[in-house]
Amino acid sequence: MKINLLLLLSIPFSFSYITDIKLVSCDPKHACPSYPGYYKIPTDLNLGVKNSNSVFLHLKEDPKEDPITDLQIIQGRNDSHIPNLSKWTKLEIDLNEKNRNDKQSSSSLWLYYTKDKLISRNPITSIIVKQGNSPSVSAEYKRIPVDLNKDVGGYHLFMYYSQDGPKDPISAITAKQCFTSNCYLDGWERVEKDLNKGIVVGMSIYLFYKRSSTENPVTDVVAILNDQTPPEGYTKVDVNLNSILRGDAIYLWYKTSSISDTDLEREAIQDLAIEFGKNPVTPFGWTKINVDLNSANNGKEGFGEPTYLFLKKGYQELPKMDPLAFDENGEFKILQFADLHFTNEEGTCRDVPIDMVCEGDATTISYMEKMLDREKPNLVVFSGDNINGAVVSDARAVTFKFAEPVIKRKMPWAVIFGNHDDESDLSREELIEVMRRMPYSLTERGPLDIPGSGNYILKVYTNSTEVVMHGFTIYFLDSHANIEGGYDYIKPEQLDWVVQSASTYKSLPLKPNAIAFFHIPIWEYHDDTNNTHSQIIAKLGDSREMVSSPKKNKLSALKAFKSAGDIKVTSCGHDHVNDYCLERDNVHLCYGGGAGVGGYGAGHLGWPRRARVFKISDLGNTIVTWKRTFTDNLPLLHFQTLYSSS
């Protein structure tokens, strides 16, 4: 199905860039003020510093303003050495607030930003602060090499930021052996991830690179093992990537070339990244060097964590996507995968029949592919716990893995987070930055000024009317994770945002209906027949475990959904062996049913993994659902009409 050009041009696509930054200094014994419309990074930039004010960074996105394109931190008051100083804006709060009575202190730190596109053409999409000398961080981020608590005690804190668009090419590569992960080189950017991760005896090894727009760019990189002959005209990185004389001797060699400006964005290497795990997926725009950098026997066996280097050669725009739209029959289909619990290794098989041939994540992927080919959905929703939490060593690699079957079929997809997705090396913010650079992803961070990452709205448009119209709404909500004593809950600000968004749609010609996805069920999923305030009308499906929702409180998400008026169905995951839909107060509350063999289940008890389908028809006025179990021929289960305006 294709949407005509006039229709396509009438639908705006949203891009989120940081457009303003503010610093707030306050007494740590009192609540710090917040700027309306800004997101406050929750980390105190003076964390652990004695006798100091707290300092917090606030960020804003405004599509009407120019984006910030670069950041730097300067120590001391002398900034005359900054090129094009007039193009930079200085924030007049010392990041080292311990020195607030000494404005000339040499340990004072000052944050500068610029919007000048001649200094940097790459808009900033995300800014994060991480604790530690060498915290794990996604390859999409750049480190500002200044400890935010330099010379004043406290915790080690570093600021990182992510940028869109083509970058200056890499012009040189080197490597360094270190005793610890606190391993850096002045003037060089580090490729995150220790190449010798998991090695009991040995050194940590990191790759580094420099960028330059005036020197010849790197155009190729190869890995040479043992006595293999290196290519002519290449420069050797003279550090054995397998340290302490174990396993294969592995050296990188790289080539620099003089190329024209027109070839620069096609041929020059712009980024390097490491992925851990066997058979890692090669992400869009990247090339894999097919040598395990921890190999032991001519690349065939390995020590420690399987480790692969990836190159981003040139810059490729993501494939163009049509807006989500009903087909010529007025139908739109959503396939929900819940609780996949993938790893960056082969994965495990939990609670499967003893006679089942199970190969971990590969088995889950096989059934995903069968579901995708059978149902051919217009949108795939990954409804949380896509990543198997703390057992994962590379959440970025897992993200490429779980989305690959969908990307190969050029299907649009969207993600919400569960309570396990950010338990390994990356935060939700970092995972958003990974996914927004992947083909056919519609995942968004959402408004900065409401709690959580992944609160956003997708609209399904008509394609059979003379004028394009918003015909159906899909809400995505971050249900957060664990808190002391249980699970967190969807916040009032999120629910207000849903209600306010719905109110703007009520005046539209079609008055679109809606579905809402979140991971952790709300309290009203309990089958509480004694609840006289909220009558259960109908229930279809299995309830094999207790509802793991937040504790009951005065805040009712269901009440907010009813107030919004457009939400007819919600769907969640989290409880792997519940798959029912129950109707309460004219809203159907559904479970997806656990899909991944890496999470707990009941397959060993005769209850297979499964996935849920929603078909929205009559241009959004009818919603039906069914499930398919992950067994031979994917049998259909529990066909059900959830809503019909007639």
mmCIF file of C-alpha atoms in Angstrom, residues 138-413:
data_model
loop_
_atom_site.group_PDB
_atom_site.id
_atom_site.type_symbol
_atom_site.label_atom_id
_atom_site.label_comp_id
_atom_site.label_asym_id
_atom_site.label_seq_id
_atom_site.Cartn_x
_atom_site.Cartn_y
_atom_site.Cartn_z
ATOM 1 C CA SER A 138 26.245 3.595 24.078
ATOM 2 C CA ALA A 139 28.312 4.032 20.915
ATOM 3 C CA GLU A 140 25.927 6.813 19.853
ATOM 4 C CA TYR A 141 27.352 9.169 22.518
ATOM 5 C CA LYS A 142 30.427 11.382 22.751
ATOM 6 C CA ARG A 143 32.211 11.916 26.077
ATOM 7 C CA ILE A 144 33.199 15.367 27.325
ATOM 8 C CA PRO A 145 36.602 14.532 28.861
ATOM 9 C CA VAL A 146 36.212 16.512 32.079
ATOM 10 C CA ASP A 147 35.268 15.037 35.450
ATOM 11 C CA LEU A 148 32.414 17.234 36.671
ATOM 12 C CA ASN A 149 33.796 16.985 40.210
ATOM 13 C CA LYS A 150 37.397 17.558 39.235
ATOM 14 C CA ASP A 151 39.547 18.711 42.180
ATOM 15 C CA VAL A 152 36.624 19.057 44.620
ATOM 16 C CA GLY A 153 36.059 15.465 45.754
ATOM 17 C CA GLY A 154 32.703 13.794 45.395
ATOM 18 C CA TYR A 155 31.752 11.168 42.867
ATOM 19 C CA HIS A 156 33.280 10.914 39.422
ATOM 20 C CA LEU A 157 30.720 12.224 36.925
ATOM 21 C CA PHE A 158 30.973 12.667 33.155
ATOM 22 C CA MET A 159 28.656 14.247 30.601
ATOM 23 C CA TYR A 160 27.887 12.607 27.252
ATOM 24 C CA TYR A 161 25.890 13.790 24.267
ATOM 25 C CA SER A 162 24.506 12.318 21.055
ATOM 26 C CA GLN A 163 24.267 14.066 17.675
ATOM 27 C CA ASP A 164 22.401 13.483 14.428
ATOM 28 C CA GLY A 165 23.749 13.507 10.905
ATOM 29 C CA PRO A 166 27.066 12.855 9.125
ATOM 30 C CA LYS A 167 30.222 13.427 11.142
ATOM 31 C CA ASP A 168 33.741 14.479 10.316
ATOM 32 C CA PRO A 169 35.615 11.396 9.118
ATOM 33 C CA ILE A 170 37.994 9.381 11.266
ATOM 34 C CA SER A 171 41.588 10.167 10.312
ATOM 35 C CA ALA A 172 43.635 7.945 12.669
ATOM 36 C CA ILE A 173 43.165 4.864 14.872
ATOM 37 C CA THR A 174 45.188 3.582 17.797
ATOM 38 C CA ALA A 175 44.826 1.241 20.781
ATOM 39 C CA LYS A 176 45.969 1.197 24.389
ATOM 40 C CA GLN A 177 46.495 -1.491 27.019
ATOM 41 C CA CYS A 178 45.484 -0.606 30.573
ATOM 42 C CA PHE A 179 45.224 -2.351 33.913
ATOM 43 C CA THR A 180 41.697 -0.980 34.458
ATOM 44 C CA SER A 181 38.763 0.362 32.449
ATOM 45 C CA ASN A 182 39.812 3.911 33.364
ATOM 46 C CA CYS A 183 41.718 4.015 30.111
ATOM 47 C CA TYR A 184 41.786 7.159 27.966
ATOM 48 C CA LEU A 185 44.090 9.132 25.662
ATOM 49 C CA ASP A 186 44.120 12.923 25.581
ATOM 50 C CA GLY A 187 42.843 14.245 22.270
ATOM 51 C CA TRP A 188 41.402 10.892 21.197
ATOM 52 C CA GLU A 189 37.841 9.544 21.332
ATOM 53 C CA ARG A 190 37.441 6.075 22.812
ATOM 54 C CA VAL A 191 35.520 3.200 21.269
ATOM 55 C CA GLU A 192 33.462 2.010 24.218
ATOM 56 C CA LYS A 193 33.816 -1.608 25.403
ATOM 57 C CA ASP A 194 36.934 -3.415 26.569
ATOM 58 C CA LEU A 195 38.182 -5.701 23.789
ATOM 59 C CA ASN A 196 39.338 -8.191 26.421
ATOM 60 C CA LYS A 197 36.126 -8.337 28.433
ATOM 61 C CA GLY A 198 35.740 -11.599 30.315
ATOM 62 C CA ILE A 199 39.462 -12.431 30.316
ATOM 63 C CA VAL A 200 40.663 -13.571 33.744
ATOM 64 C CA VAL A 201 44.349 -12.932 33.075
ATOM 65 C CA GLY A 202 45.251 -10.036 30.826
ATOM 66 C CA MET A 203 44.961 -6.326 30.256
ATOM 67 C CA SER A 204 42.019 -4.161 29.311
ATOM 68 C CA ILE A 205 42.370 -2.942 25.736
ATOM 69 C CA TYR A 206 40.507 -0.052 24.141
ATOM 70 C CA LEU A 207 40.481 1.380 20.632
ATOM 71 C CA PHE A 208 40.742 5.126 20.036
ATOM 72 C CA TYR A 209 40.304 7.373 17.032
ATOM 73 C CA LYS A 210 40.685 10.972 15.913
ATOM 74 C CA ARG A 211 38.471 12.964 13.580
ATOM 75 C CA SER A 212 39.602 15.609 11.138
ATOM 76 C CA SER A 213 38.046 17.444 8.220
ATOM 77 C CA THR A 214 41.467 18.522 6.933
ATOM 78 C CA GLU A 215 43.440 15.239 6.959
ATOM 79 C CA ASN A 216 42.979 12.230 4.707
ATOM 80 C CA PRO A 217 40.180 10.038 6.077
ATOM 81 C CA VAL A 218 40.349 6.378 7.009
ATOM 82 C CA THR A 219 38.631 4.405 4.260
ATOM 83 C CA ASP A 220 39.278 0.797 5.309
ATOM 84 C CA VAL A 221 40.160 -1.254 8.401
ATOM 85 C CA VAL A 222 41.196 -4.914 8.505
ATOM 86 C CA ALA A 223 42.129 -7.351 11.281
ATOM 87 C CA ILE A 224 45.248 -9.451 10.675
ATOM 88 C CA LEU A 225 45.759 -12.691 12.639
ATOM 89 C CA ASN A 226 49.077 -14.322 13.481
ATOM 90 C CA ASP A 227 51.219 -14.727 10.349
ATOM 91 C CA GLN A 228 48.666 -13.466 7.831
ATOM 92 C CA THR A 229 50.066 -11.023 5.279
ATOM 93 C CA PRO A 230 48.887 -7.434 5.842
ATOM 94 C CA PRO A 231 47.731 -5.359 2.865
ATOM 95 C CA GLU A 232 50.089 -2.844 1.300
ATOM 96 C CA GLY A 233 49.576 0.842 1.948
ATOM 97 C CA TYR A 234 47.925 0.319 5.348
ATOM 98 C CA THR A 235 49.026 1.649 8.747
ATOM 99 C CA LYS A 236 49.460 -0.833 11.596
ATOM 100 C CA VAL A 237 47.927 -0.197 15.023
ATOM 101 C CA ASP A 238 50.895 -1.565 16.912
ATOM 102 C CA VAL A 239 49.052 -3.060 19.899
ATOM 103 C CA ASN A 240 48.174 -6.749 20.065
ATOM 104 C CA LEU A 241 44.429 -6.807 20.747
ATOM 105 C CA ASN A 242 44.893 -10.153 22.531
ATOM 106 C CA SER A 243 47.122 -8.986 25.366
ATOM 107 C CA ILE A 244 49.649 -10.940 27.458
ATOM 108 C CA LEU A 245 50.599 -13.359 24.656
ATOM 109 C CA ARG A 246 47.474 -15.501 24.762
ATOM 110 C CA GLY A 247 45.419 -16.776 21.863
ATOM 111 C CA ASP A 248 45.784 -15.285 18.409
ATOM 112 C CA ALA A 249 47.974 -12.275 17.804
ATOM 113 C CA ILE A 250 45.510 -9.767 16.350
ATOM 114 C CA TYR A 251 46.436 -6.375 14.936
ATOM 115 C CA LEU A 252 44.349 -3.766 13.185
ATOM 116 C CA TRP A 253 45.586 -2.127 9.994
ATOM 117 C CA TYR A 254 43.892 0.887 8.462
ATOM 118 C CA LYS A 255 44.109 2.763 5.194
ATOM 119 C CA THR A 256 43.811 6.506 4.639
ATOM 120 C CA SER A 257 42.950 7.890 1.225
ATOM 121 C CA SER A 258 42.655 11.200 -0.513
ATOM 122 C CA ILE A 259 39.083 11.375 -1.786
ATOM 123 C CA SER A 260 36.861 14.061 -3.189
ATOM 124 C CA ASP A 261 34.260 15.895 -1.136
ATOM 125 C CA THR A 262 31.516 14.139 -3.079
ATOM 126 C CA ASP A 263 32.908 10.738 -2.066
ATOM 127 C CA LEU A 264 33.588 11.728 1.531
ATOM 128 C CA GLU A 265 30.139 10.898 2.913
ATOM 129 C CA ARG A 266 30.112 7.621 0.986
ATOM 130 C CA GLU A 267 33.654 6.249 1.435
ATOM 131 C CA ALA A 268 35.117 7.719 4.633
ATOM 132 C CA ILE A 269 34.732 5.819 7.906
ATOM 133 C CA GLN A 270 32.720 7.905 10.342
ATOM 134 C CA ASP A 271 32.371 5.651 13.363
ATOM 135 C CA LEU A 272 33.678 2.529 15.070
ATOM 136 C CA ALA A 273 31.729 0.365 17.509
ATOM 137 C CA ILE A 274 32.104 -2.920 19.369
ATOM 138 C CA GLU A 275 29.416 -5.570 19.843
ATOM 139 C CA PHE A 276 29.656 -8.462 22.288
ATOM 140 C CA GLY A 277 28.156 -11.891 21.655
ATOM 141 C CA LYS A 278 28.103 -14.742 19.163
ATOM 142 C CA ASN A 279 26.711 -13.924 15.731
ATOM 143 C CA PRO A 280 25.913 -10.257 16.424
ATOM 144 C CA VAL A 281 23.531 -8.521 14.052
ATOM 145 C CA THR A 282 25.097 -5.969 11.715
ATOM 146 C CA PRO A 283 23.090 -2.765 12.135
ATOM 147 C CA PHE A 284 21.963 -0.565 9.270
ATOM 148 C CA GLY A 285 24.830 1.429 7.744
ATOM 149 C CA TRP A 286 27.563 -0.594 9.458
ATOM 150 C CA THR A 287 30.010 -3.287 8.285
ATOM 151 C CA LYS A 288 31.252 -6.113 10.492
ATOM 152 C CA ILE A 289 34.900 -7.195 10.614
ATOM 153 C CA ASN A 290 34.344 -10.915 10.816
ATOM 154 C CA VAL A 291 37.082 -11.711 13.323
ATOM 155 C CA ASP A 292 36.452 -12.388 16.994
ATOM 156 C CA LEU A 293 38.944 -10.066 18.654
ATOM 157 C CA ASN A 294 39.169 -12.547 21.549
ATOM 158 C CA SER A 295 39.867 -15.536 19.296
ATOM 159 C CA ALA A 296 42.345 -18.216 20.285
ATOM 160 C CA ASN A 297 42.860 -20.542 17.324
ATOM 161 C CA ASN A 298 43.070 -18.697 14.005
ATOM 162 C CA GLY A 299 39.742 -17.040 14.706
ATOM 163 C CA LYS A 300 37.858 -20.285 15.368
ATOM 164 C CA GLU A 301 37.781 -20.375 19.169
ATOM 165 C CA GLY A 302 37.886 -17.684 21.776
ATOM 166 C CA PHE A 303 38.637 -16.500 25.267
ATOM 167 C CA GLY A 304 36.205 -14.381 27.222
ATOM 168 C CA GLU A 305 33.420 -12.460 25.534
ATOM 169 C CA PRO A 306 33.065 -12.856 21.735
ATOM 170 C CA THR A 307 34.005 -9.370 20.510
ATOM 171 C CA TYR A 308 33.490 -7.867 17.049
ATOM 172 C CA LEU A 309 34.417 -4.532 15.524
ATOM 173 C CA PHE A 310 31.970 -2.678 13.285
ATOM 174 C CA LEU A 311 32.690 0.201 10.902
ATOM 175 C CA LYS A 312 30.281 2.853 9.720
ATOM 176 C CA LYS A 313 31.488 3.749 6.249
ATOM 177 C CA GLY A 314 29.929 6.919 4.922
ATOM 178 C CA TYR A 315 26.550 8.203 6.013
ATOM 179 C CA GLN A 316 23.249 6.680 4.976
ATOM 180 C CA GLU A 317 19.871 8.229 5.567
ATOM 181 C CA LEU A 318 17.313 5.847 7.005
ATOM 182 C CA PRO A 319 14.871 4.361 4.476
ATOM 183 C CA LYS A 320 11.850 6.529 3.827
ATOM 184 C CA MET A 321 8.634 5.364 5.446
ATOM 185 C CA ASP A 322 5.030 6.014 4.561
ATOM 186 C CA PRO A 323 2.894 7.246 7.448
ATOM 187 C CA LEU A 324 0.845 4.595 9.221
ATOM 188 C CA ALA A 325 -2.445 4.296 7.345
ATOM 189 C CA PHE A 326 -5.479 2.095 6.927
ATOM 190 C CA ASP A 327 -5.443 -0.045 3.800
ATOM 191 C CA GLU A 328 -7.956 0.234 0.984
ATOM 192 C CA ASN A 329 -10.394 -1.849 3.060
ATOM 193 C CA GLY A 330 -10.153 0.514 6.023
ATOM 194 C CA GLU A 331 -8.111 -1.997 8.071
ATOM 195 C CA PHE A 332 -4.910 -1.763 10.116
ATOM 196 C CA LYS A 333 -3.229 -4.662 11.939
ATOM 197 C CA ILE A 334 -0.951 -4.535 15.008
ATOM 198 C CA LEU A 335 1.152 -7.503 16.168
ATOM 199 C CA GLN A 336 2.283 -7.361 19.806
ATOM 200 C CA PHE A 337 5.355 -9.243 21.022
ATOM 201 C CA ALA A 338 5.574 -9.216 24.829
ATOM 202 C CA ASP A 339 8.466 -10.248 27.076
ATOM 203 C CA LEU A 340 10.928 -11.601 24.531
ATOM 204 C CA HIS A 341 13.809 -11.651 27.063
ATOM 205 C CA PHE A 342 16.602 -11.697 24.482
ATOM 206 C CA THR A 343 20.321 -11.769 25.251
ATOM 207 C CA ASN A 344 23.389 -10.862 23.196
ATOM 208 C CA GLU A 345 24.511 -14.500 23.472
ATOM 209 C CA GLU A 346 22.629 -17.612 22.340
ATOM 210 C CA GLY A 347 20.061 -17.300 25.115
ATOM 211 C CA THR A 348 18.430 -19.929 27.286
ATOM 212 C CA CYS A 349 15.278 -22.039 27.246
ATOM 213 C CA ARG A 350 13.099 -21.751 30.331
ATOM 214 C CA ASP A 351 9.993 -23.765 31.088
ATOM 215 C CA VAL A 352 9.811 -25.560 27.731
ATOM 216 C CA PRO A 353 8.536 -29.113 27.072
ATOM 217 C CA ILE A 354 11.211 -31.735 27.620
ATOM 218 C CA ASP A 355 10.762 -33.062 24.081
ATOM 219 C CA MET A 356 11.015 -29.623 22.475
ATOM 220 C CA VAL A 357 14.086 -28.832 20.369
ATOM 221 C CA CYS A 358 14.917 -25.410 21.756
ATOM 222 C CA GLU A 359 17.861 -23.205 20.782
ATOM 223 C CA GLY A 360 17.283 -20.199 22.998
ATOM 224 C CA ASP A 361 16.816 -16.879 21.249
ATOM 225 C CA ALA A 362 16.980 -18.560 17.839
ATOM 226 C CA THR A 363 13.784 -20.453 18.681
ATOM 227 C CA THR A 364 11.996 -17.258 19.681
ATOM 228 C CA ILE A 365 13.184 -15.588 16.476
ATOM 229 C CA SER A 366 11.932 -18.503 14.390
ATOM 230 C CA TYR A 367 8.421 -18.152 15.803
ATOM 231 C CA MET A 368 8.541 -14.369 15.465
ATOM 232 C CA GLU A 369 9.342 -14.762 11.783
ATOM 233 C CA LYS A 370 6.501 -17.225 11.298
ATOM 234 C CA MET A 371 4.088 -14.813 13.011
ATOM 235 C CA LEU A 372 5.256 -11.884 10.903
ATOM 236 C CA ASP A 373 4.859 -13.864 7.690
ATOM 237 C CA ARG A 374 1.450 -15.219 8.693
ATOM 238 C CA GLU A 375 -0.108 -11.983 9.921
ATOM 239 C CA LYS A 376 1.778 -9.375 7.829
ATOM 240 C CA PRO A 377 1.070 -6.597 10.345
ATOM 241 C CA ASN A 378 1.093 -2.882 9.554
ATOM 242 C CA LEU A 379 2.848 -2.222 12.870
ATOM 243 C CA VAL A 380 4.797 -4.389 15.318
ATOM 244 C CA VAL A 381 4.753 -3.387 18.988
ATOM 245 C CA PHE A 382 7.467 -4.679 21.332
ATOM 246 C CA SER A 383 5.757 -4.200 24.675
ATOM 247 C CA GLY A 384 8.691 -4.365 27.072
ATOM 248 C CA ASP A 385 11.258 -6.717 28.599
ATOM 249 C CA ASN A 386 12.654 -7.176 25.132
ATOM 250 C CA ILE A 387 16.076 -7.414 26.824
ATOM 251 C CA ASN A 388 16.774 -10.037 29.472
ATOM 252 C CA GLY A 389 18.033 -7.632 32.095
ATOM 253 C CA ALA A 390 21.139 -8.165 34.138
ATOM 254 C CA VAL A 391 22.359 -11.283 32.268
ATOM 255 C CA VAL A 392 23.000 -9.125 29.194
ATOM 256 C CA SER A 393 26.443 -7.589 28.571
ATOM 257 C CA ASP A 394 25.510 -5.523 25.491
ATOM 258 C CA ALA A 395 21.981 -4.101 25.370
ATOM 259 C CA ARG A 396 22.726 -2.300 22.104
ATOM 260 C CA ALA A 397 23.513 -5.623 20.396
ATOM 261 C CA VAL A 398 20.328 -7.142 21.835
ATOM 262 C CA THR A 399 18.262 -4.279 20.410
ATOM 263 C CA PHE A 400 19.587 -4.987 16.922
ATOM 264 C CA LYS A 401 18.795 -8.657 17.484
ATOM 265 C CA PHE A 402 15.165 -8.446 18.556
ATOM 266 C CA ALA A 403 14.252 -5.925 15.843
ATOM 267 C CA GLU A 404 16.066 -7.671 12.984
ATOM 268 C CA PRO A 405 13.190 -9.970 11.887
ATOM 269 C CA VAL A 406 10.923 -6.936 11.563
ATOM 270 C CA ILE A 407 13.497 -4.731 9.849
ATOM 271 C CA LYS A 408 14.241 -7.445 7.271
ATOM 272 C CA ARG A 409 10.556 -7.348 6.298
ATOM 273 C CA LYS A 410 10.540 -3.534 6.159
ATOM 274 C CA MET A 411 7.743 -3.344 8.719
ATOM 275 C CA PRO A 412 7.251 -0.319 10.999
ATOM 276 C CA TRP A 413 7.869 -1.068 14.680
#
